[in-house]
Coordinates of C-alpha atoms in Angstrom, one line a residue:
M1 CA 125.2 170.4 102.2
E2 CA 121.0 170.9 103.2
K3 CA 121.7 174.4 104.1
K4 CA 123.3 175.2 100.7
A5 CA 120.1 172.9 98.9
Q6 CA 117.8 175.3 101.0
E7 CA 119.8 178.5 99.6
E8 CA 119.1 177.1 96.3
K9 CA 115.8 176.8 96.3
P10 CA 113.4 179.5 94.0
S11 CA 112.5 182.3 95.9
S12 CA 109.1 182.3 94.0
R13 CA 107.4 178.9 94.7
P14 CA 106.2 177.1 91.8
N15 CA 103.0 176.0 90.5
I16 CA 103.4 172.2 89.9
I17 CA 101.4 170.4 87.6
F18 CA 102.1 166.4 87.9
I19 CA 100.4 164.3 84.9
L20 CA 100.2 160.4 85.7
A21 CA 99.1 158.2 82.7
D22 CA 97.7 155.1 83.4
D23 CA 99.3 151.6 81.6
Y24 CA 101.9 153.9 79.6
G25 CA 105.0 151.7 78.4
I26 CA 108.6 152.7 78.9
M27 CA 108.8 152.1 75.0
D28 CA 105.5 154.3 74.0
S29 CA 107.3 157.3 74.0
R30 CA 109.0 157.8 71.1
A31 CA 112.3 159.1 72.7
Y32 CA 112.2 156.7 75.9
A33 CA 112.6 154.5 72.0
H34 CA 115.2 156.1 71.1
K35 CA 117.1 155.8 74.3
F36 CA 116.7 152.2 74.4
T37 CA 117.1 151.4 70.6
G38 CA 118.4 153.9 68.8
A39 CA 115.6 153.4 66.6
E40 CA 114.8 156.5 64.9
A41 CA 111.4 158.0 65.4
S42 CA 110.1 158.2 61.6
E43 CA 110.5 154.2 62.0
M44 CA 107.9 154.2 65.0
F45 CA 104.4 153.5 64.8
Y46 CA 103.1 155.4 68.1
E47 CA 103.5 159.6 67.9
T48 CA 104.5 161.2 70.8
P49 CA 105.5 164.8 69.9
N50 CA 104.3 166.9 73.1
I51 CA 105.9 164.4 75.7
D52 CA 109.5 164.0 73.2
R53 CA 108.9 168.0 73.9
L54 CA 109.0 167.6 77.4
I55 CA 112.3 165.3 77.4
N56 CA 113.8 167.8 75.3
E57 CA 113.2 170.7 77.3
G58 CA 113.6 168.5 80.5
V59 CA 115.0 166.3 82.5
A60 CA 114.4 162.4 81.9
F61 CA 114.7 159.5 84.2
S62 CA 115.8 155.7 82.7
Q63 CA 115.5 153.8 85.7
A64 CA 112.0 155.4 87.3
Y65 CA 110.4 152.4 89.2
A66 CA 106.4 151.9 89.4
N67 CA 104.6 149.7 91.5
Q68 CA 103.0 146.5 88.8
L69 CA 99.5 147.9 89.1
C70 CA 97.9 151.3 89.4
S71 CA 96.2 151.2 92.9
P72 CA 100.0 150.6 95.0
T73 CA 101.6 153.5 92.9
R74 CA 98.7 155.6 93.3
A75 CA 99.1 154.9 97.1
S76 CA 102.9 155.7 96.7
I77 CA 102.6 158.6 94.8
M78 CA 99.4 160.0 97.7
T79 CA 102.0 159.1 100.6
G80 CA 105.6 158.7 99.8
K81 CA 105.5 154.9 101.1
Y82 CA 106.1 151.7 99.8
A83 CA 102.1 150.7 98.8
A84 CA 102.6 147.1 100.2
R85 CA 103.2 149.2 104.3
L86 CA 99.9 150.6 103.4
G87 CA 98.1 147.1 102.7
F88 CA 98.2 148.4 98.9
T89 CA 98.9 144.7 97.2
T90 CA 97.2 144.9 94.0
A91 CA 93.9 147.1 92.4
M92 CA 90.8 145.5 91.1
P93 CA 87.4 146.4 90.4
P94 CA 85.0 147.1 92.7
R95 CA 85.2 144.4 95.7
Q96 CA 83.7 143.4 98.8
T97 CA 85.1 145.3 101.6
Y98 CA 84.1 144.9 105.3
Y99 CA 82.9 148.6 105.1
N100 CA 81.2 148.1 102.1
Q101 CA 79.2 145.1 103.5
D102 CA 78.7 146.7 106.8
M103 CA 80.9 144.0 108.3
P104 CA 82.7 143.7 111.7
V105 CA 86.2 144.3 111.2
P106 CA 88.4 141.1 112.3
K107 CA 90.8 141.8 114.7
G108 CA 94.4 142.7 112.6
Y109 CA 92.5 143.3 109.1
A110 CA 91.6 146.9 108.1
S111 CA 87.9 148.6 107.3
H112 CA 89.0 148.8 103.6
D113 CA 90.9 145.1 103.0
V114 CA 88.8 143.2 100.5
L115 CA 87.0 140.1 101.7
E116 CA 88.8 138.1 98.4
H117 CA 89.8 138.9 95.0
K118 CA 91.1 136.2 92.5
D119 CA 91.6 136.0 88.8
P120 CA 89.7 132.7 86.9
I121 CA 92.7 130.5 86.8
L122 CA 91.8 126.8 85.9
I123 CA 95.1 125.1 86.6
E124 CA 96.5 124.1 90.5
Q125 CA 97.5 126.8 92.2
A126 CA 99.7 126.0 95.4
L127 CA 99.0 129.6 97.0
I128 CA 96.1 131.3 97.8
N129 CA 96.2 135.1 97.5
S130 CA 96.6 137.5 99.9
T131 CA 94.2 140.4 100.8
S132 CA 94.7 143.9 99.8
N133 CA 93.6 147.0 101.5
S134 CA 91.5 149.4 98.7
A135 CA 91.5 153.2 100.8
V136 CA 94.6 155.3 101.9
P137 CA 93.7 156.2 105.8
T138 CA 92.0 159.4 106.2
G139 CA 91.4 159.0 109.8
T140 CA 88.0 158.6 110.0
R141 CA 86.3 156.2 112.8
H142 CA 87.1 153.3 110.0
D143 CA 90.5 153.8 109.9
A144 CA 91.9 152.4 113.9
G145 CA 93.7 156.0 114.5
R146 CA 95.4 155.7 111.2
D147 CA 95.5 158.7 109.2
E148 CA 98.0 159.1 106.5
L149 CA 99.2 162.5 105.3
S150 CA 98.5 163.1 101.5
I151 CA 101.0 165.0 99.3
A152 CA 98.0 167.8 99.2
E153 CA 97.8 168.0 102.8
A154 CA 101.5 168.2 103.1
L155 CA 101.4 170.9 100.2
K156 CA 99.6 173.0 103.3
D157 CA 100.0 176.6 101.4
Y158 CA 99.1 175.7 97.8
H159 CA 96.0 175.5 96.5
S160 CA 95.7 171.7 94.9
A161 CA 93.2 170.5 92.6
F162 CA 92.4 166.9 91.2
I163 CA 91.3 165.4 88.0
G164 CA 91.0 162.1 86.7
K165 CA 91.3 158.4 87.7
W166 CA 91.6 158.1 91.9
H167 CA 91.1 154.2 92.6
I168 CA 92.5 154.2 96.2
G169 CA 89.3 155.4 97.5
G170 CA 87.7 151.9 98.7
F171 CA 85.5 152.0 95.8
G172 CA 83.4 154.9 96.8
A173 CA 83.4 154.7 100.2
K174 CA 82.5 158.3 102.1
G175 CA 85.7 160.1 103.4
Y176 CA 87.8 159.1 101.1
Q177 CA 87.8 160.1 98.1
P178 CA 89.9 163.7 96.9
A179 CA 88.4 166.3 98.9
D180 CA 88.8 163.9 101.7
Q181 CA 92.7 163.8 101.0
G182 CA 93.4 167.7 100.4
F183 CA 92.4 168.4 96.8
E184 CA 89.3 170.3 95.2
P185 CA 87.6 167.5 93.4
L186 CA 87.0 169.1 89.6
A187 CA 86.2 165.3 88.2
W188 CA 87.0 162.0 89.1
F189 CA 86.1 158.2 89.6
D190 CA 86.9 155.9 92.1
A191 CA 87.7 153.0 89.9
G192 CA 90.2 151.4 87.6
G193 CA 88.7 152.3 84.1
S194 CA 86.1 154.2 82.5
A195 CA 84.3 154.1 79.2
Y196 CA 85.6 157.0 76.8
Y197 CA 82.3 157.7 75.3
D198 CA 79.3 158.0 77.1
W199 CA 81.1 157.6 80.4
K200 CA 79.2 160.4 82.9
T201 CA 75.9 158.4 84.0
G202 CA 78.9 155.8 85.5
W203 CA 80.7 158.4 87.3
D204 CA 77.9 160.3 88.5
N205 CA 76.1 157.3 89.9
K206 CA 75.1 157.9 93.8
T207 CA 73.0 154.9 94.5
K208 CA 74.1 152.0 96.1
T209 CA 73.1 149.2 94.2
R210 CA 76.4 147.7 93.9
F211 CA 76.9 148.1 97.6
P212 CA 73.4 147.9 99.0
K213 CA 74.6 147.8 102.4
I214 CA 77.5 150.3 102.3
P215 CA 76.6 152.4 105.4
Q216 CA 76.6 155.9 104.1
E217 CA 73.6 157.8 102.1
K218 CA 75.1 157.5 98.6
W219 CA 77.7 156.3 97.0
E220 CA 81.0 158.4 96.3
M221 CA 82.0 156.8 93.5
G222 CA 83.1 159.8 90.9
N223 CA 81.9 163.1 89.5
S224 CA 82.5 164.2 86.0
G225 CA 82.8 167.3 86.7
Q226 CA 81.6 170.6 84.4
E227 CA 80.0 170.4 80.9
T228 CA 82.7 171.0 78.2
N229 CA 81.3 169.7 75.0
E230 CA 83.7 167.3 74.4
D231 CA 82.7 163.7 73.6
Y232 CA 85.7 161.9 74.2
L233 CA 87.1 161.3 77.8
T234 CA 90.5 162.4 77.5
D235 CA 89.7 165.8 75.7
D236 CA 87.2 166.5 78.3
L237 CA 89.5 166.2 81.0
T238 CA 92.3 168.1 79.4
V239 CA 89.6 170.9 79.0
Q240 CA 88.3 170.8 82.4
A241 CA 92.4 171.1 83.3
L242 CA 93.1 174.0 80.9
N243 CA 90.2 176.0 82.2
Y244 CA 91.8 175.3 85.7
I245 CA 95.0 176.4 85.0
D246 CA 92.8 179.2 83.7
K247 CA 90.9 180.3 86.3
R248 CA 94.3 180.0 88.6
S249 CA 95.8 182.6 86.9
K250 CA 93.4 185.1 87.8
I251 CA 93.6 184.1 91.6
K252 CA 97.4 184.5 92.3
E253 CA 97.1 184.5 96.0
K254 CA 99.1 181.3 96.3
P255 CA 100.7 179.0 93.8
F256 CA 99.0 175.4 92.5
F257 CA 99.3 172.1 93.0
L258 CA 97.1 170.4 89.9
Y259 CA 97.3 166.1 90.0
F260 CA 96.1 165.2 86.7
S261 CA 95.4 161.5 86.4
H262 CA 94.9 160.3 83.3
F263 CA 93.0 157.2 82.6
A264 CA 94.8 157.1 79.1
V265 CA 95.8 154.4 77.9
H266 CA 93.9 151.8 80.5
A267 CA 91.4 149.5 78.6
P268 CA 89.0 149.6 77.5
Y269 CA 90.4 150.4 73.9
Q270 CA 88.7 152.7 72.6
G271 CA 89.7 155.6 69.8
K272 CA 89.1 158.7 67.9
E273 CA 87.5 157.1 64.7
N274 CA 89.3 159.4 62.3
E275 CA 92.9 158.8 64.1
V276 CA 92.2 154.9 64.3
T277 CA 91.6 155.0 60.3
Y278 CA 95.4 157.1 60.4
F279 CA 96.9 154.1 62.4
E280 CA 95.8 151.7 60.5
N281 CA 96.8 152.8 57.5
K282 CA 99.8 153.7 58.5
P283 CA 102.8 152.2 56.9
T284 CA 105.2 151.8 60.2
K285 CA 102.8 149.5 61.8
G286 CA 104.0 147.0 63.5
W287 CA 107.6 148.4 64.3
N288 CA 108.7 147.0 67.8
G289 CA 105.0 144.4 68.2
H290 CA 103.3 148.1 68.4
K291 CA 100.4 147.4 65.8
D292 CA 96.9 147.8 67.7
P293 CA 95.6 150.9 65.8
V294 CA 93.2 152.0 68.6
Y295 CA 96.2 151.7 71.3
A296 CA 98.1 153.8 69.4
S297 CA 95.1 156.6 68.3
M298 CA 94.6 156.9 72.9
I299 CA 98.3 157.5 72.9
K300 CA 98.1 160.0 70.1
S301 CA 95.0 161.6 72.6
L302 CA 97.2 161.6 75.8
D303 CA 100.1 163.4 74.0
R304 CA 97.8 166.0 72.7
S305 CA 96.7 167.0 75.9
V306 CA 100.3 167.3 77.4
G307 CA 100.9 169.5 74.5
R308 CA 97.5 171.0 75.1
I309 CA 98.7 171.7 78.7
L310 CA 101.6 173.1 77.9
R311 CA 100.2 175.7 75.4
K312 CA 97.7 176.5 78.1
L313 CA 100.5 177.3 80.8
E314 CA 102.7 179.9 78.2
E315 CA 99.2 181.9 77.2
T316 CA 98.6 182.4 81.1
G317 CA 102.3 183.4 81.9
F318 CA 102.4 180.5 84.3
D319 CA 105.5 178.8 81.7
E320 CA 107.9 180.5 83.4
N321 CA 107.1 179.6 86.9
T322 CA 105.5 175.8 86.9
L323 CA 107.2 172.8 87.2
V324 CA 105.8 169.6 84.8
V325 CA 105.8 166.3 85.9
F326 CA 105.2 163.3 83.6
M327 CA 105.2 159.6 84.5
S328 CA 103.4 156.5 84.4
D329 CA 101.7 154.5 86.9
N330 CA 102.7 151.2 85.8
G331 CA 104.5 149.2 82.8
G332 CA 102.6 148.3 79.5
I333 CA 100.2 145.9 79.2
D334 CA 102.4 143.6 76.9
S335 CA 100.1 141.7 74.1
K336 CA 102.9 138.8 74.3
I337 CA 101.5 137.5 78.3
T338 CA 98.1 139.1 78.2
P339 CA 94.6 136.5 77.5
R340 CA 93.3 138.5 74.7
G341 CA 96.9 139.6 73.4
D342 CA 96.3 143.6 73.7
G343 CA 97.7 146.1 74.5
T344 CA 101.3 147.8 73.8
D345 CA 104.7 145.5 73.4
N346 CA 107.6 146.6 76.2
A347 CA 110.6 144.5 74.1
P348 CA 113.4 144.7 74.3
F349 CA 112.5 145.2 78.1
L350 CA 110.9 141.9 79.8
G351 CA 107.0 141.4 80.6
G352 CA 104.5 144.2 81.6
K353 CA 101.7 145.6 83.8
A354 CA 101.4 142.9 86.7
C355 CA 105.0 141.7 86.2
L356 CA 108.2 142.3 88.4
T357 CA 110.3 142.1 85.3
E358 CA 111.3 145.7 84.0
G359 CA 108.6 146.1 81.7
G360 CA 106.1 145.6 84.2
I361 CA 107.8 148.2 87.0
R362 CA 110.0 150.5 84.5
V363 CA 108.1 153.7 83.6
P364 CA 108.5 157.1 81.9
L365 CA 109.4 159.9 84.3
I366 CA 110.3 163.1 83.2
F367 CA 110.5 167.0 84.7
R368 CA 110.5 169.8 82.6
W369 CA 111.1 173.3 84.6
K370 CA 111.5 176.2 81.9
G371 CA 114.4 178.0 83.2
K372 CA 115.3 176.4 86.4
I373 CA 116.4 173.1 84.8
K374 CA 118.9 172.4 81.7
G375 CA 116.8 170.6 78.9
G376 CA 117.7 167.4 76.9
E377 CA 119.3 165.7 80.3
W378 CA 118.8 162.0 80.9
V379 CA 119.2 160.4 84.8
D380 CA 120.3 156.7 84.7
V381 CA 120.0 156.7 88.5
P382 CA 117.5 154.1 89.8
I383 CA 114.9 155.7 91.8
D384 CA 110.8 154.8 92.7
C385 CA 107.5 156.2 93.2
T386 CA 108.1 156.6 96.6
D387 CA 110.6 159.6 95.8
I388 CA 107.3 161.7 93.9
Y389 CA 105.6 162.8 97.3
P390 CA 109.5 164.1 99.2
T391 CA 110.7 165.7 95.5
I392 CA 107.4 168.1 94.8
L393 CA 107.5 168.7 98.8
D394 CA 111.1 169.9 97.9
A395 CA 110.6 172.2 95.0
A396 CA 107.5 173.8 96.6
G397 CA 109.9 175.2 99.6
Y398 CA 109.0 171.9 102.0
D399 CA 111.1 169.5 104.1
A400 CA 109.4 166.2 103.5
K401 CA 111.9 165.2 106.6
T402 CA 110.4 167.7 109.1
I403 CA 106.6 168.5 107.9
S404 CA 105.4 165.8 109.9
K405 CA 107.5 164.1 112.8
T406 CA 105.1 161.2 112.8
N407 CA 105.1 160.5 108.6
S408 CA 108.2 157.9 108.4
L409 CA 108.3 158.4 104.3
D410 CA 110.1 155.5 101.9
G411 CA 110.8 158.2 99.3
Q412 CA 113.9 160.4 99.3
S413 CA 113.8 163.8 97.0
I414 CA 115.2 163.3 93.9
L415 CA 115.1 167.2 93.0
P416 CA 118.8 167.3 92.9
L417 CA 119.0 165.1 90.4
L418 CA 117.5 167.6 87.9
A419 CA 120.8 169.3 88.1
D420 CA 123.5 166.9 89.1
T421 CA 122.2 164.6 86.7
E422 CA 125.2 162.1 87.2
N423 CA 124.6 162.2 91.4
S424 CA 127.8 163.0 91.6
K425 CA 127.7 164.9 94.9
K426 CA 125.8 161.4 96.2
S427 CA 122.2 163.7 97.3
Y428 CA 120.7 161.2 96.3
S429 CA 121.5 157.9 98.7
K430 CA 118.5 155.6 98.4
K431 CA 120.1 152.1 97.1
T432 CA 117.2 149.9 97.6
H433 CA 114.0 149.3 96.0
Y434 CA 111.3 146.7 97.1
W435 CA 108.0 145.5 95.6
H436 CA 105.2 143.1 96.5
Y437 CA 102.2 141.5 94.7
P438 CA 101.0 138.3 96.2
F439 CA 98.7 137.2 93.8
N440 CA 98.3 134.6 91.4
V441 CA 96.9 136.8 88.0
I442 CA 95.2 135.7 84.7
Y443 CA 98.2 136.9 83.1
N444 CA 100.9 134.7 81.8
S445 CA 104.9 134.3 83.5
P446 CA 107.3 136.2 81.2
Y447 CA 109.2 133.3 81.6
E448 CA 106.7 130.6 80.8
P449 CA 102.9 130.0 79.4
Y450 CA 101.0 130.0 82.9
P451 CA 99.4 132.3 84.8
L452 CA 101.8 134.4 87.0
T453 CA 102.3 133.1 90.7
P454 CA 102.5 136.0 93.9
H455 CA 105.7 137.6 93.7
S456 CA 108.3 140.2 95.9
A457 CA 111.0 141.9 94.3
I458 CA 114.0 144.0 95.9
R459 CA 116.9 145.9 93.5
D460 CA 119.9 146.4 95.6
G461 CA 122.4 148.9 93.7
D462 CA 122.8 147.3 90.3
Y463 CA 121.1 144.0 91.1
K464 CA 117.4 142.8 91.6
L465 CA 116.5 139.1 93.0
I466 CA 112.4 138.4 91.8
F467 CA 111.0 136.0 94.1
D468 CA 108.3 134.0 92.7
W469 CA 106.5 132.8 95.8
Y470 CA 106.1 129.3 94.4
G471 CA 109.7 128.8 95.2
R472 CA 112.2 130.2 92.4
L473 CA 114.5 133.0 92.4
H474 CA 116.2 135.2 89.7
L475 CA 118.8 137.5 89.9
Y476 CA 120.0 140.1 87.5
N477 CA 122.7 142.9 87.2
I478 CA 120.0 145.6 85.7
A479 CA 123.2 147.2 85.2
E480 CA 124.1 145.5 82.5
D481 CA 121.4 143.5 81.6
P482 CA 118.6 146.2 81.5
F483 CA 116.7 143.4 79.7
E484 CA 117.0 140.7 82.0
S485 CA 118.3 137.9 79.3
N486 CA 120.9 136.5 81.9
D487 CA 119.7 134.9 85.0
L488 CA 122.6 134.7 87.7
A489 CA 120.6 133.1 90.5
L490 CA 122.5 130.0 90.3
E491 CA 125.4 131.5 89.2
M492 CA 126.0 134.0 92.1
T493 CA 124.3 132.6 94.9
D494 CA 126.2 134.1 97.6
L495 CA 124.4 137.1 96.9
R496 CA 120.8 135.9 95.6
D497 CA 121.0 134.4 99.5
T498 CA 121.4 137.4 101.1
L499 CA 119.2 139.7 98.8
F500 CA 116.7 137.0 99.5
K501 CA 117.1 137.4 103.2
K502 CA 117.2 141.0 102.5
L503 CA 113.6 141.2 101.2
M504 CA 112.4 138.5 103.2
T505 CA 113.5 140.3 106.6
W506 CA 112.0 143.5 105.3
L507 CA 108.8 142.2 103.8
T508 CA 108.6 140.7 107.6
I509 CA 108.7 143.9 109.4
N510 CA 106.9 146.2 107.1
V511 CA 104.2 144.1 105.8
E512 CA 101.6 142.7 107.2
Q513 CA 100.8 139.4 106.9
R514 CA 97.6 139.3 105.4
Y515 CA 98.7 140.8 103.0
W516 CA 101.4 137.7 102.2
P517 CA 100.3 134.6 100.1
T518 CA 99.7 131.2 102.3
L519 CA 99.7 127.9 101.4
N520 CA 96.8 126.4 99.6
P521 CA 95.7 123.1 101.3
D522 CA 93.9 121.5 98.9
Y523 CA 96.6 121.6 96.9
N524 CA 97.8 118.6 94.8
P525 CA 101.3 118.9 93.3
N526 CA 100.7 115.7 91.5
K527 CA 98.1 117.8 89.3
E528 CA 100.7 120.7 89.1
S529 CA 100.9 122.1 85.4
R530 CA 104.6 123.3 85.6
D531 CA 107.5 121.2 85.1
T532 CA 109.3 122.4 88.3
P533 CA 107.7 121.4 91.5
F534 CA 106.1 123.9 94.0
V535 CA 109.1 124.5 97.2
N536 CA 107.9 126.2 100.4
L537 CA 111.2 129.1 100.8
F538 CA 108.8 131.4 103.2
S539 CA 107.5 129.9 106.2
E540 CA 110.3 130.2 108.2
F541 CA 110.2 133.7 107.5
K542 CA 106.3 134.3 109.4
S543 CA 107.1 136.5 112.1
N544 CA 106.8 135.2 115.8
K545 CA 105.4 137.8 118.5
G546 CA 107.1 140.9 116.1
K547 CA 110.7 138.4 116.3
I548 CA 112.1 138.0 112.4
Q549 CA 113.0 134.5 112.2
L550 CA 116.1 133.7 109.6

């Protein structure tokens, strides 16, 4: 079968454009919303004609999973590995690390582990947050021998370029930015969010005021790139992408890989005034809880960017041999659980960004490859963001399994699914997917009106188990109940316990224990706000000299 797959590879390697949206929800595209609700586009508030075009001309995945936050997903895309294996357990604004504080690194820690990250939660907390890594290792002297093979480095015969949000470089650490991972950096910023107006001063700042002890001459936080005369960030980055495509149309000695990582539609919520006014007065405002005209205008700008990319491919003649991939880095911010009530609404899916329910991790994923794959098709096979790395390599003619003998991937190519959408040939064999988020979070739980506690999850076949480290388990048959309305944890106890042990075994083997939450020695159960008491379900799984205790 592998030999046949090799024979079916295109004789001319494609250019590849990977567009990653930020905080863009599963229900934010009209075609996806129609898929899950049956509603017509004319009823909806958001407008996404160009993203819908990608779906009409390509293959969309209905059960594609990212991580619960952006940096973990970006680490997985860059390496093909589960983020928790790399220590990426959360995303955050610039925080103190051992590296940027020029501190000795304790034994068993990484130089870019954060010293502390916590939200301003006022109620009693039974658990203390873990730490998180903030930089994908590049093999510098600070990495203790670790060096991840990035997707750009793996595409060794491609010209790779990066535009937009980075957020996996240790908050401006030298040696961990796009150029250090094999990309030509066109315009980039190593942060979780950016202003959409007057952003350039922040991107181009090289002073070390934020981290005066950082052991490098300049702060390498970003670069705004070439002047485009655009005053709105999404438009500016799009023009820089278009200029890059134009440039590559005149230099055709090798194919290109453009990683276009949007800040849209991440906060701060800033739209174009005329488009905000348009959505403010749109009669369908409020459909499915979609009611914020600023957010809608930001979606419109993101969608327009996709359309401009497609038109540029047609103008340059690249359209016939360019694979375009569109994805979001996590679920949409669900206004029902955020402190300020802003964002989108992922209904009928449960929860949103920061949750391990479907609304937090199920995202749009679309492949469009003109003349190579059939348009208007859907894949209902569950896949996850670790699969992007080997899929892009597969499309480029590389075998991700052999490109580095020491590069143990968690991802598997989903390229065969673009033709065999029902996976009838069983070419995609991965059945199990994992998530890990060991933090107390200011966002409310979708189950109760209190802040989220640390969570981990496993999807195994049709079933998903969510482990709330506070001591609660949730079990769903996602194939039959994608909106997680029927919790089977008290009904299917054997399956629940089997999946829990499988999840904890995976965590014990793959996730270093500084990335686990810990018991709070100052916790007072008498002050607990929740109706249910805390139950310690995890201490028995702590590793002992590498052995798993079950």
